[in-house]
Coordinates of C-alpha atoms in Angstrom, one line a residue:
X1 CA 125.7 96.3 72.7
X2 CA 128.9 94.4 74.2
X3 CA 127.2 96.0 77.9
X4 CA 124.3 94.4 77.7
X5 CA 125.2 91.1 76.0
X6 CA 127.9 89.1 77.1
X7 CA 130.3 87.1 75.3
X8 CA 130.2 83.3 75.4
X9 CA 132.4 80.2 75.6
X10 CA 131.4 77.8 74.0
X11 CA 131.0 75.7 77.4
X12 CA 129.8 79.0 79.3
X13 CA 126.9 78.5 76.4
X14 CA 125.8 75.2 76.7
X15 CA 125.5 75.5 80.4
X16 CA 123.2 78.7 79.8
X17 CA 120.9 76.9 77.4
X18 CA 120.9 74.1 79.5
X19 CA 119.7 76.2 82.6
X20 CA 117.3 78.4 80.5
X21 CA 115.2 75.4 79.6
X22 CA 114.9 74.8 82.8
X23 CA 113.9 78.3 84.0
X24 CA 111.4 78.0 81.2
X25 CA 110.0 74.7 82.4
X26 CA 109.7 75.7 86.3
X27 CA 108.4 79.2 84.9
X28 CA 105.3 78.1 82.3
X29 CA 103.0 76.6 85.2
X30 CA 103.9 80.0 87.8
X31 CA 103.6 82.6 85.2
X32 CA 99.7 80.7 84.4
X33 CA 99.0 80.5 87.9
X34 CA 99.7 83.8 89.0
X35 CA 97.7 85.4 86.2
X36 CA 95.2 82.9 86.8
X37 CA 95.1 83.5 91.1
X38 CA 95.4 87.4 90.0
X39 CA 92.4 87.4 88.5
X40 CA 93.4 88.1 85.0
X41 CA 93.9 86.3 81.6
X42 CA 96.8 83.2 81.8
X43 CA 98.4 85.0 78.7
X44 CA 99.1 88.1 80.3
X45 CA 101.3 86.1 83.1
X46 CA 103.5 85.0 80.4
X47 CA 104.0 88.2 78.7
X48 CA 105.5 89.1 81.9
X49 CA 107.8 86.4 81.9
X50 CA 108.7 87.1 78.7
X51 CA 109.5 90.8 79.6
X52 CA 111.2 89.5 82.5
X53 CA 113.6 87.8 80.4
X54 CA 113.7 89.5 77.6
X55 CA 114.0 93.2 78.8
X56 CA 115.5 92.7 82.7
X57 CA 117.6 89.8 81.5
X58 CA 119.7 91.8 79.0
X59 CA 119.9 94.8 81.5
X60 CA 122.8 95.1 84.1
X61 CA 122.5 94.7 87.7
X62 CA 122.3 90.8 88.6
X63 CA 123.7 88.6 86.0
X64 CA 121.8 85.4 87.3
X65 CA 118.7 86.0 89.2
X66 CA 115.3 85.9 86.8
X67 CA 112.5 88.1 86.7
X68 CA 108.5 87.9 85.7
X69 CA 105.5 87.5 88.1
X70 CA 105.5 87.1 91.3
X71 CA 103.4 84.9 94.1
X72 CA 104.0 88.0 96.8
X73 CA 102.1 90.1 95.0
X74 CA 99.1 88.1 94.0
X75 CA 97.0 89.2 96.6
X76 CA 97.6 92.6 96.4
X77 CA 96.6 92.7 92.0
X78 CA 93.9 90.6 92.8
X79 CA 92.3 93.3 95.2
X80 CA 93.2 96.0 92.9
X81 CA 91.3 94.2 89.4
X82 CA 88.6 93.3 91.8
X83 CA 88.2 97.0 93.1
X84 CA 88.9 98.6 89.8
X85 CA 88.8 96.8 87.1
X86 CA 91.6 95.4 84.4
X87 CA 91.4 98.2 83.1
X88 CA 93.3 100.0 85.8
X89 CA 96.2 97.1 85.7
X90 CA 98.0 99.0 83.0
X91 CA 98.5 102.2 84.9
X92 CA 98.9 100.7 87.9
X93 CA 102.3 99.0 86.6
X94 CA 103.5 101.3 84.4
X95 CA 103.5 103.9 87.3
X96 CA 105.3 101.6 89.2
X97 CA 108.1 100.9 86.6
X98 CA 108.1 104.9 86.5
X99 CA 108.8 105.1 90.0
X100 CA 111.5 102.3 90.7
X101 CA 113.6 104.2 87.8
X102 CA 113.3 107.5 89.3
X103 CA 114.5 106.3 92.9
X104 CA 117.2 104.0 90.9
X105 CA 118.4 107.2 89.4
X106 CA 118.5 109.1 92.7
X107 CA 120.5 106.0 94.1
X108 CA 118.0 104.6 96.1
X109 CA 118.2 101.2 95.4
X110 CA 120.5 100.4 98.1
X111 CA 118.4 101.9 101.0
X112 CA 115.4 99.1 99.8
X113 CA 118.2 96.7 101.7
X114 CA 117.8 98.6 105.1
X115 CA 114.1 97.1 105.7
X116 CA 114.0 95.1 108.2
X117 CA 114.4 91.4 107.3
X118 CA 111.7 91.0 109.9
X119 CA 109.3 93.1 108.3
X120 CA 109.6 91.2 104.6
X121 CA 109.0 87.8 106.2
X122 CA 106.4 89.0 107.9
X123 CA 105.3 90.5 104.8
X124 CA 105.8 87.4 102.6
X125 CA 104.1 85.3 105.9
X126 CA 101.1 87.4 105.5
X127 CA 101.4 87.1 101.4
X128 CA 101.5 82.9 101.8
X129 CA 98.4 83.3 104.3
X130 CA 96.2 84.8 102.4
X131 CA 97.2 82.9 99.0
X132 CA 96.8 79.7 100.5
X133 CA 93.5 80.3 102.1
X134 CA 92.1 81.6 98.6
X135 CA 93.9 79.3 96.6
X136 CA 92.3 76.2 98.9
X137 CA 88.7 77.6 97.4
X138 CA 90.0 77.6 93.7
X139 CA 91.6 74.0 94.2
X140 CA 87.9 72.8 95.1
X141 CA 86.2 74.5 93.0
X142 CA 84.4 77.2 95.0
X143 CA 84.4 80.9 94.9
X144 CA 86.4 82.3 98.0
X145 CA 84.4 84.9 100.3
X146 CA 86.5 87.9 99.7
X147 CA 89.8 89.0 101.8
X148 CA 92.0 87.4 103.7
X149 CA 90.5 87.3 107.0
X150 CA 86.8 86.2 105.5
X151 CA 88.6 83.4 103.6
X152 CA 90.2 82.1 106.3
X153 CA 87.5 82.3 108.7
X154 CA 85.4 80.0 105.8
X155 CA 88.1 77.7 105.4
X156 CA 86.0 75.1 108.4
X157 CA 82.8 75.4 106.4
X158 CA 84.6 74.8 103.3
X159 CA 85.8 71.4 104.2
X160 CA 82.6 70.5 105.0
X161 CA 81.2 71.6 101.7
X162 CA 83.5 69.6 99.4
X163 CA 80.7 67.0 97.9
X164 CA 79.7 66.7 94.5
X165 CA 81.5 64.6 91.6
X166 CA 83.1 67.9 90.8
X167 CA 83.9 69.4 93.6
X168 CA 86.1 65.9 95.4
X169 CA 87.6 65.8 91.5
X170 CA 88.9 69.0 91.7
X171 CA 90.1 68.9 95.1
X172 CA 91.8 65.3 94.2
X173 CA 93.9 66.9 91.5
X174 CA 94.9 70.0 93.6
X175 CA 96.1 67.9 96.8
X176 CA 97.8 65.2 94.1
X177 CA 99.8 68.8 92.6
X178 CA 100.6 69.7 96.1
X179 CA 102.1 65.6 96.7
X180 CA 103.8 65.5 93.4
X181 CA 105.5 69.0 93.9
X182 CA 106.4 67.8 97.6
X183 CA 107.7 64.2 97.1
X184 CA 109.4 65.0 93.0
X185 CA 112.4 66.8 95.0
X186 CA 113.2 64.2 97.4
X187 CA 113.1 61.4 94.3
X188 CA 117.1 60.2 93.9
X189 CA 119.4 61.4 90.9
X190 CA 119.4 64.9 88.7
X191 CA 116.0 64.4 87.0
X192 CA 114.3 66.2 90.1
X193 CA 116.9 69.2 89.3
X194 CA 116.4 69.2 85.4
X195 CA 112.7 68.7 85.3
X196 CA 110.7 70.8 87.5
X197 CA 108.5 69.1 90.5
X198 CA 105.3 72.3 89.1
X199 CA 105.4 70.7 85.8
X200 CA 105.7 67.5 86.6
X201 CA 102.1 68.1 89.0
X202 CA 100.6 69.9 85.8
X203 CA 101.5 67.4 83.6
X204 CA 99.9 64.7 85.8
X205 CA 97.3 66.6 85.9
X206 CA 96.2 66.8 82.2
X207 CA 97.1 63.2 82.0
X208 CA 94.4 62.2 84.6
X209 CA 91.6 64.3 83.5
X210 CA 92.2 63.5 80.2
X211 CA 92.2 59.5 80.6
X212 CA 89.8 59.5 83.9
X213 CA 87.8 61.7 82.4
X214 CA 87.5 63.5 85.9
X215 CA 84.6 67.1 85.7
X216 CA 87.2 69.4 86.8
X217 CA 87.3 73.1 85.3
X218 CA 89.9 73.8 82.6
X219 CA 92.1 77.1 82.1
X220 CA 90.2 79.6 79.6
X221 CA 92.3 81.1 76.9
X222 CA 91.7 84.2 75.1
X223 CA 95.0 84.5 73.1
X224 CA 98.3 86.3 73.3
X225 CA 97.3 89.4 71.9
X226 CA 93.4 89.7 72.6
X227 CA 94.7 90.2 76.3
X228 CA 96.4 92.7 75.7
X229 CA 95.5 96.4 77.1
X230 CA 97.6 99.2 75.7
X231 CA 98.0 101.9 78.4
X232 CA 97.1 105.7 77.2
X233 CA 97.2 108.8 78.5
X234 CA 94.1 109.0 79.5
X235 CA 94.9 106.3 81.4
X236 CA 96.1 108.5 84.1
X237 CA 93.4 110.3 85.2
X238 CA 92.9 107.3 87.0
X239 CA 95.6 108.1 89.3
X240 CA 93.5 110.5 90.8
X241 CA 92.3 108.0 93.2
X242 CA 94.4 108.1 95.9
X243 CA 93.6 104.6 96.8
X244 CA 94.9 103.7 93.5
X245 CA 97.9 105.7 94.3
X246 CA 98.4 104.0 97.8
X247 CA 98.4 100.4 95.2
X248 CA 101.4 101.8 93.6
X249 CA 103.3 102.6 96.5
X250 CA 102.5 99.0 97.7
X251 CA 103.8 97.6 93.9
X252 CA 106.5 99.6 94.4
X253 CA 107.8 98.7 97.9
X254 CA 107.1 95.3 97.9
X255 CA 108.3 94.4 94.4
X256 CA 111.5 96.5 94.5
X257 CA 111.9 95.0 98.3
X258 CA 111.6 91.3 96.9
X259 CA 114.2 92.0 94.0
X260 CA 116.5 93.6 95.8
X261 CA 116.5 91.2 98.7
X262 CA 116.3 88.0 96.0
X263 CA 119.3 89.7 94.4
X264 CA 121.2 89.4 98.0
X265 CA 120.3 85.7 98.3
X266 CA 121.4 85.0 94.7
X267 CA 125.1 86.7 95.0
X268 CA 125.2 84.3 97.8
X269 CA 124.9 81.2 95.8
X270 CA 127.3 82.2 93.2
X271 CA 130.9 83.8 92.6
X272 CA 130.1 85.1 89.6
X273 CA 129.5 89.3 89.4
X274 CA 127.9 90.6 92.3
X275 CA 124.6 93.1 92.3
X276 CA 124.5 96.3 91.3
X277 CA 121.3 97.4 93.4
X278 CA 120.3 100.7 91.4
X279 CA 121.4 98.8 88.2
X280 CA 119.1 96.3 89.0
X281 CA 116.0 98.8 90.3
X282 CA 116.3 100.5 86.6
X283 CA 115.8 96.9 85.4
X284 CA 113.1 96.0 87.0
X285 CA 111.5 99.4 86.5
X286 CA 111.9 99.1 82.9
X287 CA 110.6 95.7 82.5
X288 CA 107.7 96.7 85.0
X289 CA 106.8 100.2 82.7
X290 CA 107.0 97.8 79.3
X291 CA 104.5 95.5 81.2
X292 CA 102.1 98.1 82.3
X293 CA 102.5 99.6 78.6
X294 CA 100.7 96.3 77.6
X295 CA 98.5 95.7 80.8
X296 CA 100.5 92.9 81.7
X297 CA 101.3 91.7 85.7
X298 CA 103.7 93.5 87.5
X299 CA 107.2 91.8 87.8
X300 CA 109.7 91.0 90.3
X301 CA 113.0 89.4 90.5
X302 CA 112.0 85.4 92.1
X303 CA 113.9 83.9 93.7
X304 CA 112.6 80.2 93.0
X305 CA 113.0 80.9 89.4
X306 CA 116.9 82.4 90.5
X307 CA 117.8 79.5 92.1
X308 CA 116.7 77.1 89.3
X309 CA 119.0 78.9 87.4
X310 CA 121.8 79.4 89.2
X311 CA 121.9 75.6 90.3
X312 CA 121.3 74.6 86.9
X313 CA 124.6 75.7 85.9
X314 CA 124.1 79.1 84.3
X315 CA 127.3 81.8 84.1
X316 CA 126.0 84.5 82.1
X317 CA 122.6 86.8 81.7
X318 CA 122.0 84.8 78.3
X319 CA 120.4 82.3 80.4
X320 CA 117.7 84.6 81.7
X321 CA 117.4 86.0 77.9
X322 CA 117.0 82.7 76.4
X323 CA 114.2 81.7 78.8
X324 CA 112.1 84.6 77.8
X325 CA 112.6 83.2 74.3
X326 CA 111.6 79.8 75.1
X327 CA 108.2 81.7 76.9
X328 CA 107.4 83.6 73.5
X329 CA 108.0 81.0 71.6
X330 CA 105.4 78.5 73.6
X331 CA 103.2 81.5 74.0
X332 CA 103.2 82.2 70.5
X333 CA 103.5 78.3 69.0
X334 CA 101.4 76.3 71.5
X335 CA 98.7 78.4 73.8
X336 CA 96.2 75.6 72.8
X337 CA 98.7 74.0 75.8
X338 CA 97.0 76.4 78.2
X339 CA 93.1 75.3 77.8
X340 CA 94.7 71.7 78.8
X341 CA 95.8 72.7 82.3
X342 CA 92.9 72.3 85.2
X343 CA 92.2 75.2 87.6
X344 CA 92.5 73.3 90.9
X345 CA 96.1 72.1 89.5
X346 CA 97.5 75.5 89.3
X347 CA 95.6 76.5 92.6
X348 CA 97.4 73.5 94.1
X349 CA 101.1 74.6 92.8
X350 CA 99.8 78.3 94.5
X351 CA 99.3 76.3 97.8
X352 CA 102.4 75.0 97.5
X353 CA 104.1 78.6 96.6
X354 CA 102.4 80.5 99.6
X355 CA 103.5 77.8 102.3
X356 CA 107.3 78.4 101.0
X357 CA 106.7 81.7 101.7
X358 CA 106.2 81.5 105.6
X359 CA 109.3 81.0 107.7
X360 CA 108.4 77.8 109.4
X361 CA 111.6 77.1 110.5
X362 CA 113.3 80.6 111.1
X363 CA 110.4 81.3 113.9
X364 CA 111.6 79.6 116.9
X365 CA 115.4 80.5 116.8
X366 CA 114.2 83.6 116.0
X367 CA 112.1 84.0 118.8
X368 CA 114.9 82.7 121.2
X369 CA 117.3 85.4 120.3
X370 CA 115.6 88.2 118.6
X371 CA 111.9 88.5 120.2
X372 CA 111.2 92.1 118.9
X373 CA 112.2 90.9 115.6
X374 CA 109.6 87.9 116.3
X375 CA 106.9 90.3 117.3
X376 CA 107.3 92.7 113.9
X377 CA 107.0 89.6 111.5
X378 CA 103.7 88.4 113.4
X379 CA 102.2 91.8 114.0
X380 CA 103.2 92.5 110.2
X381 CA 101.8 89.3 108.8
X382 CA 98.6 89.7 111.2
X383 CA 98.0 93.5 109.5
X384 CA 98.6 91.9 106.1
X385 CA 95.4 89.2 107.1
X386 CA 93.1 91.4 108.8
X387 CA 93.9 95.0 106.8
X388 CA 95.7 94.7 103.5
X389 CA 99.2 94.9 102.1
X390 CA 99.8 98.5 102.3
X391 CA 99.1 98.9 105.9
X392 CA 100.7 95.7 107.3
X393 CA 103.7 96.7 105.7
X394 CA 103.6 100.3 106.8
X395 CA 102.8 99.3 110.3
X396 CA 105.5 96.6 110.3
X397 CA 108.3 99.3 109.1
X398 CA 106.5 101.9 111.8
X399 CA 107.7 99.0 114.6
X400 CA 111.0 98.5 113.3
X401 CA 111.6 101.9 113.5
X402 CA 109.9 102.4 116.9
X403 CA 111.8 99.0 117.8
X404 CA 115.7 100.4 116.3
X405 CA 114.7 103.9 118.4
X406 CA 114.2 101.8 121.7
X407 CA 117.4 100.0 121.9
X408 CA 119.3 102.7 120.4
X409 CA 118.8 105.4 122.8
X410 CA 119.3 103.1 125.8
X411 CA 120.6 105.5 128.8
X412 CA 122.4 104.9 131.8
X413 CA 121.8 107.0 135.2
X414 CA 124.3 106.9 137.4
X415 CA 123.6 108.7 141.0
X416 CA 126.5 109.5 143.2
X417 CA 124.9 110.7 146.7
X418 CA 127.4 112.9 148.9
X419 CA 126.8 115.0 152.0
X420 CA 126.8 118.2 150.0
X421 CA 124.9 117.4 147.0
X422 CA 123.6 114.2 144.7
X423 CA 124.8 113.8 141.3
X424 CA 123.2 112.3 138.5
X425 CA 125.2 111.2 135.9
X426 CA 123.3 110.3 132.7
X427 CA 125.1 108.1 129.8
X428 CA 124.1 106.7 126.2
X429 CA 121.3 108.2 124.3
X430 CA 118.6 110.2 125.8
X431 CA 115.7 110.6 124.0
X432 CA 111.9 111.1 124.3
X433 CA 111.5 107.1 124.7
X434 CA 113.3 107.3 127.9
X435 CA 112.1 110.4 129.5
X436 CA 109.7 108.3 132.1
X437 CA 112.9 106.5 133.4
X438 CA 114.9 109.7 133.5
X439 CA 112.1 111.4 135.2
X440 CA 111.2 108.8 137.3
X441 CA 114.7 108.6 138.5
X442 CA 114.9 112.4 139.7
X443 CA 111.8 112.8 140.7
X444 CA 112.9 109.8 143.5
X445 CA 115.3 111.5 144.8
X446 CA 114.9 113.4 147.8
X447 CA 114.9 116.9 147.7
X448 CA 118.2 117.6 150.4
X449 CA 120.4 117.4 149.3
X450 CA 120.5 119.3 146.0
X451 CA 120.5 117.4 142.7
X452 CA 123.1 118.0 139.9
X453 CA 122.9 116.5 136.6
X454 CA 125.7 115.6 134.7
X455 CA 125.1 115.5 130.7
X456 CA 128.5 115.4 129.5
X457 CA 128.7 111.2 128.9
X458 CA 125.6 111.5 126.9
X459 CA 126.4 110.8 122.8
X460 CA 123.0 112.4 122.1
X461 CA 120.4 114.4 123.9
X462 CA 117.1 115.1 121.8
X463 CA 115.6 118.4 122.2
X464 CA 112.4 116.5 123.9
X465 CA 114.6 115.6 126.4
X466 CA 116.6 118.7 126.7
X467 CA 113.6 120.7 127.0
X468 CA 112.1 118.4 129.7
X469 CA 115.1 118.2 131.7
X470 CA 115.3 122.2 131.1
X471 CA 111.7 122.3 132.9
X472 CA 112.5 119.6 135.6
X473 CA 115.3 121.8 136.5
X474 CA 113.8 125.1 137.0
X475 CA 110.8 123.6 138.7
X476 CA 113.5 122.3 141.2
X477 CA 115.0 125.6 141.4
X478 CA 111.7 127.2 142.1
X479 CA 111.3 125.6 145.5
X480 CA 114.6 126.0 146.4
X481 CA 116.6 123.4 145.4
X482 CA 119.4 124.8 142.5
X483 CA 119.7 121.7 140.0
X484 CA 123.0 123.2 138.0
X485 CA 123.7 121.7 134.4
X486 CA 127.3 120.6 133.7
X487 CA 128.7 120.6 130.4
X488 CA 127.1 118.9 127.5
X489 CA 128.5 119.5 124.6
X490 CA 129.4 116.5 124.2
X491 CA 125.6 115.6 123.6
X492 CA 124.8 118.0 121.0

């Protein structure tokens, strides 16, 4: 028990109730929102939450970031209840849980770190994109058209549609969430840091439609444990889809990628124990199979929820525990809360969630030193908009790759003319990706004198290469021209 549980101080204590209170109070209006943006019951984002804390915050791996549902990975559960129903949420997670242990366990955990950084903020670009432009139809009160491309394209006609009582009440309360959450931060002293600026805009909220009487729809709840699913085994016949398949793939990539790489950012805030990356996979995969035991949303580690706590003061993992307690015992003690909150409140704090999520400010210095890095994160957050998750990500990692190959097997040709013969010297890496220059280069040169290549600078020689050099050689011999192959052992 001591490995899970850590010991206290009596000071080390206070600090971590003080900072789980916190965590709960920035956590109560994302967990709703999620669940409500996801398409599924508000409960079910709380029971999540209270996983995350109770089950990944007593695990090891990070002692201070905080888990439960996530805004990156809205979009993707949304299209995936849409397409197959609740029904196939349970499965969906637990599968994922299932997987994230077994690559933890074969010490994969650390390789999740080797994605391109590109590629996630692309990936989390695309993500805000697409959650904003749904969100914007929730906050007025209209039903969005369907993915992210046919929302976005609606958005213009949207504007124009936002008449009615109803509709300019429900679009009041979502932009005053979005001003509240924006200007409560910059407001002087600690209360900004001790009561959160999402609470604060939900709060206001139920304040104003309850004294202004404003039409604006309400958050419908069903109860903790009507939504509830329980996963069976027969359950998994479902994963004979391979669509459904390709779903958990995505779950598993992108919420293993986002733990992992919040995990990274919280060690940097703190100088406390730093990550154990498998540690950590197990934990989320544990938390994310007990969620998709009880159809709950899949979790990852967040880092807006992390950095709450860690600012707030927090030194051990009982911070994270406690906060899962405070979310059972409101989910528990006062759900009546929930049927207070308005839609277009939540919808608003979403708006206000996805826009964090594109890197504004990390664009242009990006693209004035690293503009192949540049072009991944828009092709990947374009692939996200016009495709889906899955593929945008998968394409983004395909030109990272393609991208890492390219400057890696730069190669030098050096050509040394003499009366008797021309020498080509070739240095670096030669590979497929060069063969046009290589070939272009030789094929140049004129044919008197004779050409010689030299291979033995080379660090690496691909068998594509070898072989076309090979050819290039033998033609050359063919007509009369001997093309003789120095050493290159060097290059094997």
């Amino acid at each position: 028990m001591s490995s899970t549980l850590p010991r206290l101080r009596p000071d080390a204590l206070s600090r971590d109730v003080l900072a789980s209170v916190v965590v709960f109070l920035v956590a109560v209006p994302l967990c709703v929102g999620i669940a409500v943006a996801s398409g599924v019951p508000a409960e079910l984002g709380l029971v999540t939450g209270i996983i995350g804390g109770l089950v990944a915050g007593a695990m090891p791996g990070s002692s201070l970031q905080v888990s439960g549902p996530a805004a990156g990975l809205t979009v993707l559960v949304y299209e995936a209840v849409t397409t197959h129903g609740t029904v196939a949420l349970g499965i969906l997670v637990l599968t994922t849980g299932l997987l994230q242990v077994g690559l933890a366990l074969v010490g994969f955990g650390r390789w999740f770190r080797a994605i391109s950084t590109a590629v996630v903020h692309g990936m989390l670009a695309g993500i805000g994109l697409v959650l904003i432009s749904g969100q914007l139809y929730a906050m007025s009160g209209a039903t969005a058209p369907g993915n992210g491309l046919d929302n976005l394209a609606g958005l213009p006609g949207l504007f124009t549609r936002i008449t009615g009582e109803e509709a300019l009440s429900s679009t009041s309360i979502g932009v005053g969430a979005i001003a509240v959450i924006t200007l409560w931060k910059r407001l002087p002293g600690r209360l900004p840091e001790l009561v959160p600026g999402p609470l604060v805009a939900v709060g206001l909220a139920i304040a104003a439609v309850s004294l202004f009487d404003l039409p604006a729809a309400t958050i419908e709840v069903r109860g903790l444990l009507d939504s509830l699913r329980l996963t069976g085994l027969h359950d998994f016949v479902l994963l004979a889809n391979l669509e459904l398949l390709g779903v958990v793939l995505a779950f598993t990539l992108i919420a293993s990628a986002e733990s992992l790489f919040s995990a990274t950012a919280v060690d940097r805030m703190h100088d406390g124990p730093r990550t154990h990356y498998n540690k950590e996979l197990i934990a989320q995969g544990a938390g994310n199979t007990l969620c998709g035991l009880v159809g709950a949303l899949p979790m990852t580690a967040v880092i807006v929820r992390s950095a709450a706590n860690v600012q707030a003061g927090a030194r051990t993992k009982a911070s994270r525990i406690l906060h899962g307690v405070w979310l059972l015992l409101f989910a528990t003690l006062f759900p009546a809360v929930l049927s207070l909150i308005p839609v277009s409140a939540l919808a608003g704090i979403l708006v206000h969630a996805g826009a964090k999520l594109i890197p504004v400010t990390t664009i242009r210095p990006l693209w004035r030193d690293h503009r192949g890095e540049t072009v991944i994160l828009v092709v990947t957050a374009l692939a996200i908009i016009l495709t889906d998750m899955f593929t945008g990500v998968l394409l983004g990692i395909g030109l990272a790759v393609v991208k890492t190959a390219w400057e890696t097997s730069a190669v030098h040709l050096d050509v040394d003319k003499r009366d008797d013969r021309t020498t080509v010297a070739l240095s670096g890496s030669a590979t497929f990706l060069r063969l046009p220059l290589i070939l272009d280069t030789l094929e140049a040169l004129p044919k008197d004198p004779p050409v010689e290549l030299d291979l033995s600078r080379l660090r690496h020689l691909d068998h594509a290469c070898r072989t076309a050099l090979a050819a290039w050689s033998k033609y050359n011999s063919t007509v009369g021209f001997p093309v003789p192959v120095r050493d290159c052992t060097r290059a094997r």
